[in-house]
Short mmCIF file of C-alpha atoms and ligand atoms in Angstrom, two decimals:
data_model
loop_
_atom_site.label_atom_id
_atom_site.label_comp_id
_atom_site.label_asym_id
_atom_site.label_seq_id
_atom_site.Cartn_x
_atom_site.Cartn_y
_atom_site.Cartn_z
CA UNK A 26 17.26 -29.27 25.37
CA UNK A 27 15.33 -28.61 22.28
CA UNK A 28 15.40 -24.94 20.94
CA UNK A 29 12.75 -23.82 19.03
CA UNK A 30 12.94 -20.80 17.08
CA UNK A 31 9.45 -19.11 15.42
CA UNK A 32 10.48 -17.94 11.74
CA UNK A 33 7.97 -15.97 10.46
CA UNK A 34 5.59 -17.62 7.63
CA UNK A 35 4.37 -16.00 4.57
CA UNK A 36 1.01 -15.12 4.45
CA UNK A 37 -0.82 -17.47 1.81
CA UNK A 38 -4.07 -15.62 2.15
CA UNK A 39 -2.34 -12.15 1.13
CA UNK A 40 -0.60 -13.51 -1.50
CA UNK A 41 -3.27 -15.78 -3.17
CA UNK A 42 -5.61 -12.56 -2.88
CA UNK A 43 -2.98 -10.65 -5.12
CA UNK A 44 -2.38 -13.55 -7.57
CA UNK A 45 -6.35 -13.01 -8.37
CA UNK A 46 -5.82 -9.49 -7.99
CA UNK A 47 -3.43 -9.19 -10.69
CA UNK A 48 -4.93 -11.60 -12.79
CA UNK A 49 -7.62 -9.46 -12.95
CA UNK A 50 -5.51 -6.67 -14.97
CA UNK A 51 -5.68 -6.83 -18.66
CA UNK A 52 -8.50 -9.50 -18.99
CA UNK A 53 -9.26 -9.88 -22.86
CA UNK A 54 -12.52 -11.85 -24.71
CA UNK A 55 -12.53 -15.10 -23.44
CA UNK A 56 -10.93 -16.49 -20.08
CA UNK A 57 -6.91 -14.70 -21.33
CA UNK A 58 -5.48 -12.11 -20.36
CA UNK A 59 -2.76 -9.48 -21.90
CA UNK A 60 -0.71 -7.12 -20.62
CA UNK A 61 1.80 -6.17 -23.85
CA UNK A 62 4.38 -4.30 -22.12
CA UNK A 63 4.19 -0.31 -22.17
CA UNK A 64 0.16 -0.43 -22.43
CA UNK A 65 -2.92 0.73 -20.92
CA UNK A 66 -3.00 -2.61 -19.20
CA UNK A 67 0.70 -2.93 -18.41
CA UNK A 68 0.56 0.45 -17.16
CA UNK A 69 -2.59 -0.63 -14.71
CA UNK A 70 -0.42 -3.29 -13.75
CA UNK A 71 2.81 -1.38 -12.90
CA UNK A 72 0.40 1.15 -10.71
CA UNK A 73 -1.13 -1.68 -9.07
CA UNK A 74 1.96 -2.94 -8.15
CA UNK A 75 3.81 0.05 -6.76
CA UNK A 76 0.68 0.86 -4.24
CA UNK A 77 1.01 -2.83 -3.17
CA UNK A 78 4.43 -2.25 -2.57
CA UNK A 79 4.33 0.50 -0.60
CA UNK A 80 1.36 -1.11 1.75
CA UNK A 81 4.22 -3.73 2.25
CA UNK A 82 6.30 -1.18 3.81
CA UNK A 83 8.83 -0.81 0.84
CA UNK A 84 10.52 2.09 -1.23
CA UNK A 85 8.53 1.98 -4.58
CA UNK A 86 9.60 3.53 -7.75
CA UNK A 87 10.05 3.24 -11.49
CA UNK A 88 13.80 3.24 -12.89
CA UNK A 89 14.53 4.54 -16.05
CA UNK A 90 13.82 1.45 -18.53
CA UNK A 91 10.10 1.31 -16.18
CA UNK A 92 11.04 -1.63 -14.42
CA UNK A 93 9.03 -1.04 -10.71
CA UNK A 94 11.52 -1.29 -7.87
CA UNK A 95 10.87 -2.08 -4.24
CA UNK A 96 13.39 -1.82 -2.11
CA UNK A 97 13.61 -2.42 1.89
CA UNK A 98 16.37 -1.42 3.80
CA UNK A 99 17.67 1.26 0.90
CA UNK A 100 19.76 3.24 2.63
CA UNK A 101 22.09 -0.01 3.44
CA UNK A 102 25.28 0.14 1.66
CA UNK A 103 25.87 -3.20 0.99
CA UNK A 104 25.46 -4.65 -2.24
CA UNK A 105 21.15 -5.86 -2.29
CA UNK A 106 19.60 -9.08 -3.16
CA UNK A 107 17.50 -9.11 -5.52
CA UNK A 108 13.95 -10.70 -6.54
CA UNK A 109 12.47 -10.35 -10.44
CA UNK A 110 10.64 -11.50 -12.48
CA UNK A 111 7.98 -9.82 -14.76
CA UNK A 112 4.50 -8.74 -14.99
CA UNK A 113 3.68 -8.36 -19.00
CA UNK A 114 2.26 -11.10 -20.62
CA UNK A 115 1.89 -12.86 -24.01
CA UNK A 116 -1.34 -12.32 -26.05
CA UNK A 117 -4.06 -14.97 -24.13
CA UNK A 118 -2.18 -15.44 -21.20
CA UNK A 119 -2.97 -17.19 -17.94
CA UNK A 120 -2.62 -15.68 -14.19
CA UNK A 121 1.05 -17.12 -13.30
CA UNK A 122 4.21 -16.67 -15.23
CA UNK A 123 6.27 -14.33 -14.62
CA UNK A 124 3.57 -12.38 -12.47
CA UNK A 125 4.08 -15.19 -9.95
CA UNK A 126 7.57 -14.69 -8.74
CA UNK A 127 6.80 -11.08 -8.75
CA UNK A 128 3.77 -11.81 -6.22
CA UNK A 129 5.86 -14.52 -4.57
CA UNK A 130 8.65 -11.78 -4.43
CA UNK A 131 6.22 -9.03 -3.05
CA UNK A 132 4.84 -11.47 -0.36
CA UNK A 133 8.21 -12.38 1.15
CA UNK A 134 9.25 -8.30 1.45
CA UNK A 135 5.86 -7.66 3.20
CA UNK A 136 6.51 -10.57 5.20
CA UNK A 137 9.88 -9.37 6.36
CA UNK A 138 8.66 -6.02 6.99
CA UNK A 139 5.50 -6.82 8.91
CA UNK A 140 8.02 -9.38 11.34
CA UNK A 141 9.92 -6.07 11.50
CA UNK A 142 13.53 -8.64 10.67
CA UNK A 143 16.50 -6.17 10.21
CA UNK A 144 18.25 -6.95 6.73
CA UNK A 145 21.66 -6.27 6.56
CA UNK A 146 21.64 -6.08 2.62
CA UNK A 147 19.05 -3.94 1.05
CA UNK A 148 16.15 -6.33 -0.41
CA UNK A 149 15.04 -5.07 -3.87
CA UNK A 150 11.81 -6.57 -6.07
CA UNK A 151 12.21 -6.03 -9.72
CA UNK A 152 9.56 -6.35 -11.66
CA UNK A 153 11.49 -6.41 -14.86
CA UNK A 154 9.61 -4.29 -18.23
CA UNK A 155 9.03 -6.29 -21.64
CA UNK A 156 10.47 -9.66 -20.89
CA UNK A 157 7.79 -10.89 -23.50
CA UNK A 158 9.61 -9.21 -26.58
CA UNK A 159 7.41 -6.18 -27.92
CA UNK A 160 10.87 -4.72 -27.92
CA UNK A 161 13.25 -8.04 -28.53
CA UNK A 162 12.60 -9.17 -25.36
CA UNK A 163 13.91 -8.45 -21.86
CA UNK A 164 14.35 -4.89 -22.28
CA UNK A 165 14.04 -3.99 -18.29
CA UNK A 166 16.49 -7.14 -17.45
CA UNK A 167 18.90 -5.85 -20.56
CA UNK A 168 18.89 -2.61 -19.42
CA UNK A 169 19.47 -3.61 -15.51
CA UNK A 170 22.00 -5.09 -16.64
CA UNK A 171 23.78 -2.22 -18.40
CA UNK A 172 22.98 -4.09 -21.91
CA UNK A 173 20.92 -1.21 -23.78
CA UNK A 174 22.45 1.24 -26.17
CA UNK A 175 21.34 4.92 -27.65
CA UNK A 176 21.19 3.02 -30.76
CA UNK A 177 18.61 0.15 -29.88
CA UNK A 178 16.30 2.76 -28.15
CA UNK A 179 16.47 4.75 -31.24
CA UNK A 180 15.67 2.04 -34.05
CA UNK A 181 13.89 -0.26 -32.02
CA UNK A 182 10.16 -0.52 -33.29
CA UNK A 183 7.50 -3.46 -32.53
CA UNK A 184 5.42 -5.65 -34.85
CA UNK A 185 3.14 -3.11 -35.66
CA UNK A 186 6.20 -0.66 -37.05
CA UNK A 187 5.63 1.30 -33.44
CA UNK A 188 8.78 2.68 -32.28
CA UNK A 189 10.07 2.42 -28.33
CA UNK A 190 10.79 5.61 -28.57
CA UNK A 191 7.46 6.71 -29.29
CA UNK A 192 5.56 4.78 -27.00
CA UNK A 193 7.73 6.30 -24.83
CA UNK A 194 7.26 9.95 -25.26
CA UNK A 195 3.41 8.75 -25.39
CA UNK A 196 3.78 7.53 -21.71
CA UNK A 197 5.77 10.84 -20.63
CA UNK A 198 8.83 8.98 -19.99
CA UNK A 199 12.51 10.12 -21.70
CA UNK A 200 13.56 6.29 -23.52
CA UNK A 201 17.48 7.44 -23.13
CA UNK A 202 16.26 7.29 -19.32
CA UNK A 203 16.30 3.44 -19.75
CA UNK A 204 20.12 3.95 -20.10
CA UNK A 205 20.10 4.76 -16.38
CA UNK A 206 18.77 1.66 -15.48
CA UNK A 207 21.79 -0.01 -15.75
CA UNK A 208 23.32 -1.24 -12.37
CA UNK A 209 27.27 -1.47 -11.85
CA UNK A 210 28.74 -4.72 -11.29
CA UNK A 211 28.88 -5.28 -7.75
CA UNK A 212 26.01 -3.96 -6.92
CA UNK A 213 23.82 -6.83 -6.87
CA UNK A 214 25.14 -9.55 -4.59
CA UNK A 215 22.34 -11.74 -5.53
CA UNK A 216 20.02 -12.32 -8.27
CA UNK A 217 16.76 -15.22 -7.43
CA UNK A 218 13.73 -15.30 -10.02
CA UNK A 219 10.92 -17.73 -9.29
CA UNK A 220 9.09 -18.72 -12.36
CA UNK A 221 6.27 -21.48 -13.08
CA UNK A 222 8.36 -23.71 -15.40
CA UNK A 223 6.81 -23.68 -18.19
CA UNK A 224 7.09 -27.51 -18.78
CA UNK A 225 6.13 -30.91 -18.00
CA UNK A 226 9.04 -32.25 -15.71
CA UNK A 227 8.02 -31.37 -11.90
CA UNK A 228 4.33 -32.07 -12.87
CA UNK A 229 4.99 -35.12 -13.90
CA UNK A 230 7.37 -36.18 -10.80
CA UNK A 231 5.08 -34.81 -8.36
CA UNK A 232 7.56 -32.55 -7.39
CA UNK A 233 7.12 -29.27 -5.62
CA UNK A 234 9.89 -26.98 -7.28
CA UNK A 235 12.96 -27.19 -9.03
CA UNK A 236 16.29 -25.81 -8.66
CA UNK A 237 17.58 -24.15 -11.59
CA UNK A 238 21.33 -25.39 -12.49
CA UNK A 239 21.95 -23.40 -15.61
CA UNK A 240 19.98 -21.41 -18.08
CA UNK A 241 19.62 -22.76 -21.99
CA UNK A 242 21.42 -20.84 -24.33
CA UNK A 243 19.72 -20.68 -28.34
CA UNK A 244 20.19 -19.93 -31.70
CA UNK A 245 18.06 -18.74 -34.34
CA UNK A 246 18.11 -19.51 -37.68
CA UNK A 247 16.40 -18.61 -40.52
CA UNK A 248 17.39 -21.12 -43.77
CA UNK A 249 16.25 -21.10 -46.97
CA UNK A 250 16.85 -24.36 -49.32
CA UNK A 251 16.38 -23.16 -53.18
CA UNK A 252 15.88 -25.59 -56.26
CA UNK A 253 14.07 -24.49 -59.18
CA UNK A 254 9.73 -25.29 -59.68
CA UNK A 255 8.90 -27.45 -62.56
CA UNK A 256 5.74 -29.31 -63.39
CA UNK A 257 4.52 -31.84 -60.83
CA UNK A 258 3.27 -33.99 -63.72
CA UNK A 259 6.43 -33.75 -66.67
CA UNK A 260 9.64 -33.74 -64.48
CA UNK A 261 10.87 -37.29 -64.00
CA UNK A 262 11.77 -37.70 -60.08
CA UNK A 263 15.54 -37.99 -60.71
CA UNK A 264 15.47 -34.82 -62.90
CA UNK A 265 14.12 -32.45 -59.82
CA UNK A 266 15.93 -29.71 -58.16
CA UNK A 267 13.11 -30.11 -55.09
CA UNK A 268 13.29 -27.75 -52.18
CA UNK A 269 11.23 -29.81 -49.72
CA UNK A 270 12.70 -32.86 -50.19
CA UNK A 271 15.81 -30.83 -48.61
CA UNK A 272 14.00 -29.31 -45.54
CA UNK A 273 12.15 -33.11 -45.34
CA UNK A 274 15.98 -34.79 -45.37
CA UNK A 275 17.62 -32.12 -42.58
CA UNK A 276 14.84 -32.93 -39.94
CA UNK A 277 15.44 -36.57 -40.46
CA UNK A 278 19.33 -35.69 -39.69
CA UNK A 279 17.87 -33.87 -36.26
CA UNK A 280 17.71 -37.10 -33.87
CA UNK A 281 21.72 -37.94 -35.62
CA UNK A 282 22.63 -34.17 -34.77
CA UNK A 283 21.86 -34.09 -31.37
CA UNK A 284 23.04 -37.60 -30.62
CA UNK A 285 26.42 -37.05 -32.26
CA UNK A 286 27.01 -33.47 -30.83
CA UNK A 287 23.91 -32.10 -28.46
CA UNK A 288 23.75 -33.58 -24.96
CA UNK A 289 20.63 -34.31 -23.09
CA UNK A 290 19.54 -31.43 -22.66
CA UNK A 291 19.73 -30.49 -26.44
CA UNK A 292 16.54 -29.28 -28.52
CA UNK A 293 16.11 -28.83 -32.08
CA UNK A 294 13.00 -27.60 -33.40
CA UNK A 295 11.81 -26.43 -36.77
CA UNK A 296 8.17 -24.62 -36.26
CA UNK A 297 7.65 -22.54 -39.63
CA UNK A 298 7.74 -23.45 -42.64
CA UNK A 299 7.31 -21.93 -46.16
CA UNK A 300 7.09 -23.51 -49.55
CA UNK A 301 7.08 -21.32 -52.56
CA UNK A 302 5.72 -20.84 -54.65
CA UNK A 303 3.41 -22.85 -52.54
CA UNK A 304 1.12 -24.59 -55.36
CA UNK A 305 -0.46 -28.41 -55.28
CA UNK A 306 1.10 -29.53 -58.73
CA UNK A 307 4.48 -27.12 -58.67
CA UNK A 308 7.90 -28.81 -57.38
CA UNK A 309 8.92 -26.31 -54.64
CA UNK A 310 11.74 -24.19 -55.55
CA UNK A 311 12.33 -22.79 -51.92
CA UNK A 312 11.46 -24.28 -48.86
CA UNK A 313 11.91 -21.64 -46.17
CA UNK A 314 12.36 -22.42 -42.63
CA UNK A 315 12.87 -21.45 -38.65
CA UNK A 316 15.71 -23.70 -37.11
CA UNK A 317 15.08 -23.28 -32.63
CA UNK A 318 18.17 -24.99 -31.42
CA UNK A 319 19.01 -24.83 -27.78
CA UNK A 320 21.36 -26.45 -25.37
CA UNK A 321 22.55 -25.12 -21.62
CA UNK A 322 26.46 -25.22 -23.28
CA UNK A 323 27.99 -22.38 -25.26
CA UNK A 324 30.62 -25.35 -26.73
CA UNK A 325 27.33 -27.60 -27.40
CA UNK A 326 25.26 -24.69 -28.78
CA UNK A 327 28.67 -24.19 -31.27
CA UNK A 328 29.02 -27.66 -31.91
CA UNK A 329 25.36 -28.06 -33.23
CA UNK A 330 25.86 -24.42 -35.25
CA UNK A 331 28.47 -26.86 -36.40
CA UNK A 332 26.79 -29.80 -36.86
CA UNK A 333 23.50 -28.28 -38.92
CA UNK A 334 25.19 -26.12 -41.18
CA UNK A 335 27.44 -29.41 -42.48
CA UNK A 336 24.28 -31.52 -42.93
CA UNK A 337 22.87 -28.73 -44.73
CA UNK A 338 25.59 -28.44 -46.67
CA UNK A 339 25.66 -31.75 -47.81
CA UNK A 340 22.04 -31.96 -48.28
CA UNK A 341 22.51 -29.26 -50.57
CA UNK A 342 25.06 -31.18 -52.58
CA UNK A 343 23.02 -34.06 -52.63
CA UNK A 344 19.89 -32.65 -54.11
CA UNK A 345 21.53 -30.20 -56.30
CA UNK A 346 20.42 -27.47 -54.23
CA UNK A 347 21.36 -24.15 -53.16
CA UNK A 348 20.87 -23.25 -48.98
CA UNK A 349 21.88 -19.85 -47.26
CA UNK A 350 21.10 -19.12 -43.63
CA UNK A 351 20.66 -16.17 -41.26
CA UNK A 352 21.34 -16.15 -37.71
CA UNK A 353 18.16 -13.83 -35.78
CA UNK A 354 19.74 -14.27 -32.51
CA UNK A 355 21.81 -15.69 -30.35
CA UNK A 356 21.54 -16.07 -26.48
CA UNK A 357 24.22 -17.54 -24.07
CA UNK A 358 23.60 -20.32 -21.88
CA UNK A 359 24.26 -19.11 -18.04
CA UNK A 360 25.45 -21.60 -15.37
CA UNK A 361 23.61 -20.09 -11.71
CA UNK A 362 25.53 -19.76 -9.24
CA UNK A 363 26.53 -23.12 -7.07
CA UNK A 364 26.27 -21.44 -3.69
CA UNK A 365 22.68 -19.78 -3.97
CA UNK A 366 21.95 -23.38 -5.62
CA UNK A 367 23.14 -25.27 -2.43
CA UNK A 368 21.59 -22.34 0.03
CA UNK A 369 18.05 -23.24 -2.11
CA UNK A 370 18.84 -26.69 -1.88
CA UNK A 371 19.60 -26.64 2.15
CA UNK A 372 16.36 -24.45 2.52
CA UNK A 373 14.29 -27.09 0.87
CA UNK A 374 15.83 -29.90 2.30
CA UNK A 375 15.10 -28.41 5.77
CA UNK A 376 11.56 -27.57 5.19
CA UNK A 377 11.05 -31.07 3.51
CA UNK A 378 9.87 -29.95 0.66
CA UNK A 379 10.15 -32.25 -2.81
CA UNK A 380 12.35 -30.75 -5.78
CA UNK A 381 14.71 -32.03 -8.40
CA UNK A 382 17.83 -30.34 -9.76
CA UNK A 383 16.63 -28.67 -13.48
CA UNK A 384 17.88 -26.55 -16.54
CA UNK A 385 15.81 -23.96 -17.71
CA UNK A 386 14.85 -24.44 -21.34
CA UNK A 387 13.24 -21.24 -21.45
CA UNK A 388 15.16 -18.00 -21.42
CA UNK A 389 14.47 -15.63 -18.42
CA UNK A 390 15.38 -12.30 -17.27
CA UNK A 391 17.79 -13.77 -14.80
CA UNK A 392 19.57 -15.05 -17.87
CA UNK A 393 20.39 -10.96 -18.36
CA UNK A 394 20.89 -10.51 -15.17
CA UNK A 395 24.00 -13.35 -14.86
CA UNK A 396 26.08 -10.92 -16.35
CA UNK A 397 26.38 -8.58 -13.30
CA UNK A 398 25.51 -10.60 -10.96
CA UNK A 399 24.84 -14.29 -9.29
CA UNK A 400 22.03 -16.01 -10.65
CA UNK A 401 19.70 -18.50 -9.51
CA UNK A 402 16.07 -19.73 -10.38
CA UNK A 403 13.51 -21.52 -8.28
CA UNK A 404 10.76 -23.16 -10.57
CA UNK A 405 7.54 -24.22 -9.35
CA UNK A 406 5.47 -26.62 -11.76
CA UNK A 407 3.24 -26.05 -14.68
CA UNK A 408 -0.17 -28.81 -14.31
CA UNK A 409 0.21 -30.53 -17.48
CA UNK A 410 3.16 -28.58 -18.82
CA UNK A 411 0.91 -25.40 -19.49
CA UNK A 412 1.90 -22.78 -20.29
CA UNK A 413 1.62 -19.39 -21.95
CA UNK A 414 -2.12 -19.94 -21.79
CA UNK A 415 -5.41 -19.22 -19.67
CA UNK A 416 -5.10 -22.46 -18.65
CA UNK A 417 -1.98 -22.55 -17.31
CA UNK A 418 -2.20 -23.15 -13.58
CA UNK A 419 0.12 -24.61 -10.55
CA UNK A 420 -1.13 -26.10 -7.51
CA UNK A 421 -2.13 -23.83 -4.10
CA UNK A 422 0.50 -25.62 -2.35
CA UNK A 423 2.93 -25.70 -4.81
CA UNK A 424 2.85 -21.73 -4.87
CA UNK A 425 2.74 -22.04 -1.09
CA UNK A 426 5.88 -23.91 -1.15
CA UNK A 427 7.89 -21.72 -3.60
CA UNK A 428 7.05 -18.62 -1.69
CA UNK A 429 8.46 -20.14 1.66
CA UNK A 430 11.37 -21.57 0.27
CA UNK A 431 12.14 -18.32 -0.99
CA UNK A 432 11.33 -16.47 2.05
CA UNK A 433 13.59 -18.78 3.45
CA UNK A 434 16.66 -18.36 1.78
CA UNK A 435 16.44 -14.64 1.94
CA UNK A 436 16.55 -14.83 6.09
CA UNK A 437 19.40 -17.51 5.20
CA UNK A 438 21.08 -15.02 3.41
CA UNK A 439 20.49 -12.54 5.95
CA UNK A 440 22.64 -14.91 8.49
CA UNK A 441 25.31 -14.22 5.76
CA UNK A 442 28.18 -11.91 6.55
ZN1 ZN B 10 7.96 -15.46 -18.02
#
């Protein structure tokens, strides 16, 4: 005897309707679009999105850091599951990103409701404020998490010298209300963000998602080699104190770096540079530069801290130079949880759909999250590694699978005691 049991399906129409929807919120010049968090666009966004929610049958509010909650099945007292992601953008962004896993996220709660399937945790939606970094980034996910402090939501200002605080008051919202935000540990059982990846790997492999195993952890480092200028045309090559010539020797020492200390999963990247005083025929006296370093282990991520500051030391000593550094931040890897990894990776295997095991290189509001609560991440691919762009794009049934995978493992879940 065969049983067959109906689960409910999401519905792709719905959900590729509010993907174009959505998209259509902040459109700038050109084919972009930008939603800068806490703006007239942003603002749209977060209005459009609590009306949606409510038509899907959920509780819809803002908490105090204006992340928009949905919630179904509130008034349960066990600890909730939650979905997030985020809707603000970078400047020229595409339709996806984070906007995705809130629309995937927003799909599978409508779905749920409209199949009338009684939860027995409360289902929330997050869509998480200013993961893009007006503020230092992930200020709904920081302050979720309990992260946020009187003293950041006094001082902190954006590029343009515009002060949180401010913007605030402009909206008609009290900033110390984003202290509020915070959730106590235990509260959330479960954490799940879907994301496009933001790289080249499931593209590539013709894969439909991935299943994210841990979270990359970074440093930031700002170094500054300093010689002394001199003539380009009088100082005899062995006489120079030159700058460059230390910057140029530390990123030939990258590739010996990571081999010796990183793993695979280790990335090194210097993407700004400054010479000064910057002239043709002048012998650099400082060469100024942005060290990106990121691996998915804290004893890695020390290691190459490690690692970089001895070959610039030596450097240094070798071309009769000076270097100091500053650290501009530091993020922990996370490792996601290993049971919500195997309940994704049952889920997927039963609906045959393709995926590979991945880290995240990029940071993510789940990464904030992990700190109160189990994390996992369900990746769906970026066509040609895309990303942070109008042309970023993944394929209709790509989107179609991440949306029933999660749907999925939230019924799974829901088997759960
Ligand atoms: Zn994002």
């Amino acid at each position: 005897m065969t049983i067959t049991r109906t689960k409910p399906v999401v519905n792709f129409q719905r959900l590729k309707d509010n993907i174009i929807a959505l998209s259509s919120i902040g459109k700038t010049e050109g084919s972009g679009l930008y939603r800068m968090a806490f703006t007239e666009a942003d603002q749209e966004a977060r209005q459009w999105l609590l009306k949606k929610l409510k038509e899907a049958g959920a509780e819809a509010s803002l908490d105090g850091a204006l992340n928009v909650v949905g919630r179904l099945n509130a008034s349960s007292p066990s600890p909730s599951v939650v979905v997030g992601s985020h809707i603000d953008t970078v400047p020229n962004a595409g339709a996806l990103d984070g906007a995705l896993g809130v629309l995937i996220g927003l799909e599978c709660l409508h779905t749920i409701h409209e199949h009338n399937i009684k939860l027995n945790y409360p289902l929330e939606l997050v869509a998480f404020s200013d993961e893009e970094g007006r503020f230092g980034g992930m200020f709904g996910s920081r302050s979720f998490a309990g992260m946020m402090t009187p003293g950041y939501l006094e001082e902190a200002t954006d590029l343009d010298g515009i002060r949180l605080k401010d913007v605030f008051d402009s909206l008609g919202h009290d900033p110390y209300k984003a202290l509020d935000a915070a959730r106590p540990q235990q509260h959330v059982k479960y954490d799940l963000e879907v994301h496009v990846e933001q790289g080249p790997v499931l593209d590539e492999e013709h894969l439909s998602v991935g299943i994210v195993t841990d979270i990359t952890g970074l440093f930031k480092w700002q170094v500054t080699f300093i010689g002394s200028s001199n003539h380009a045309g009088t100082t005899p090559m062995h006489m120079r104190r030159d700058a460059f010539m230390g910057l140029a020797d530390f990123a030939h020492e990258i590739p010996r770096i990571i081999d010796e200390n990183g793993s695979e999963h280790s990335k090194m990247t210097i993407g700004k540079v400054q010479l000064l005083p910057g002239s043709p025929n002048t012998i650099p006296e400082q060469a100024r530069f942005s060290l990106d370093v990121r691996d998915t282990s804290k004893d890695i991520l020390l290691e190459l801290q490690d690692a970089s500051r001895k070959a610039l030391s030596a450097i240094a000593r070798r071309r009769k130079l000076k270097f100091e550094f500053e650290e501009l931040s530091l993020i922990e890897p996370v490792a996601c949880d290993q049971r919500l990894i195997s309940i994704l990776e049952d889920v997927t295997n039963e609906l045959n759909i393709s995926y590979r095991l991945m880290p995240s290189g990029a940071a993510h509001d789940a990464q904030m999250i992990a700190s109160i609560a189990p994390v996992s991440m369900l990746f769906v691919p970026s066509k040609g590694g895309v990303s942070h762009s109008p042309h970023e794009w993944t394929d209709w049934q790509d989107i179609e699978a991440g949306a029933t995978i999660l749907l999925n493992t939230l019924l799974k879940l829901n088997e759960q005691p």
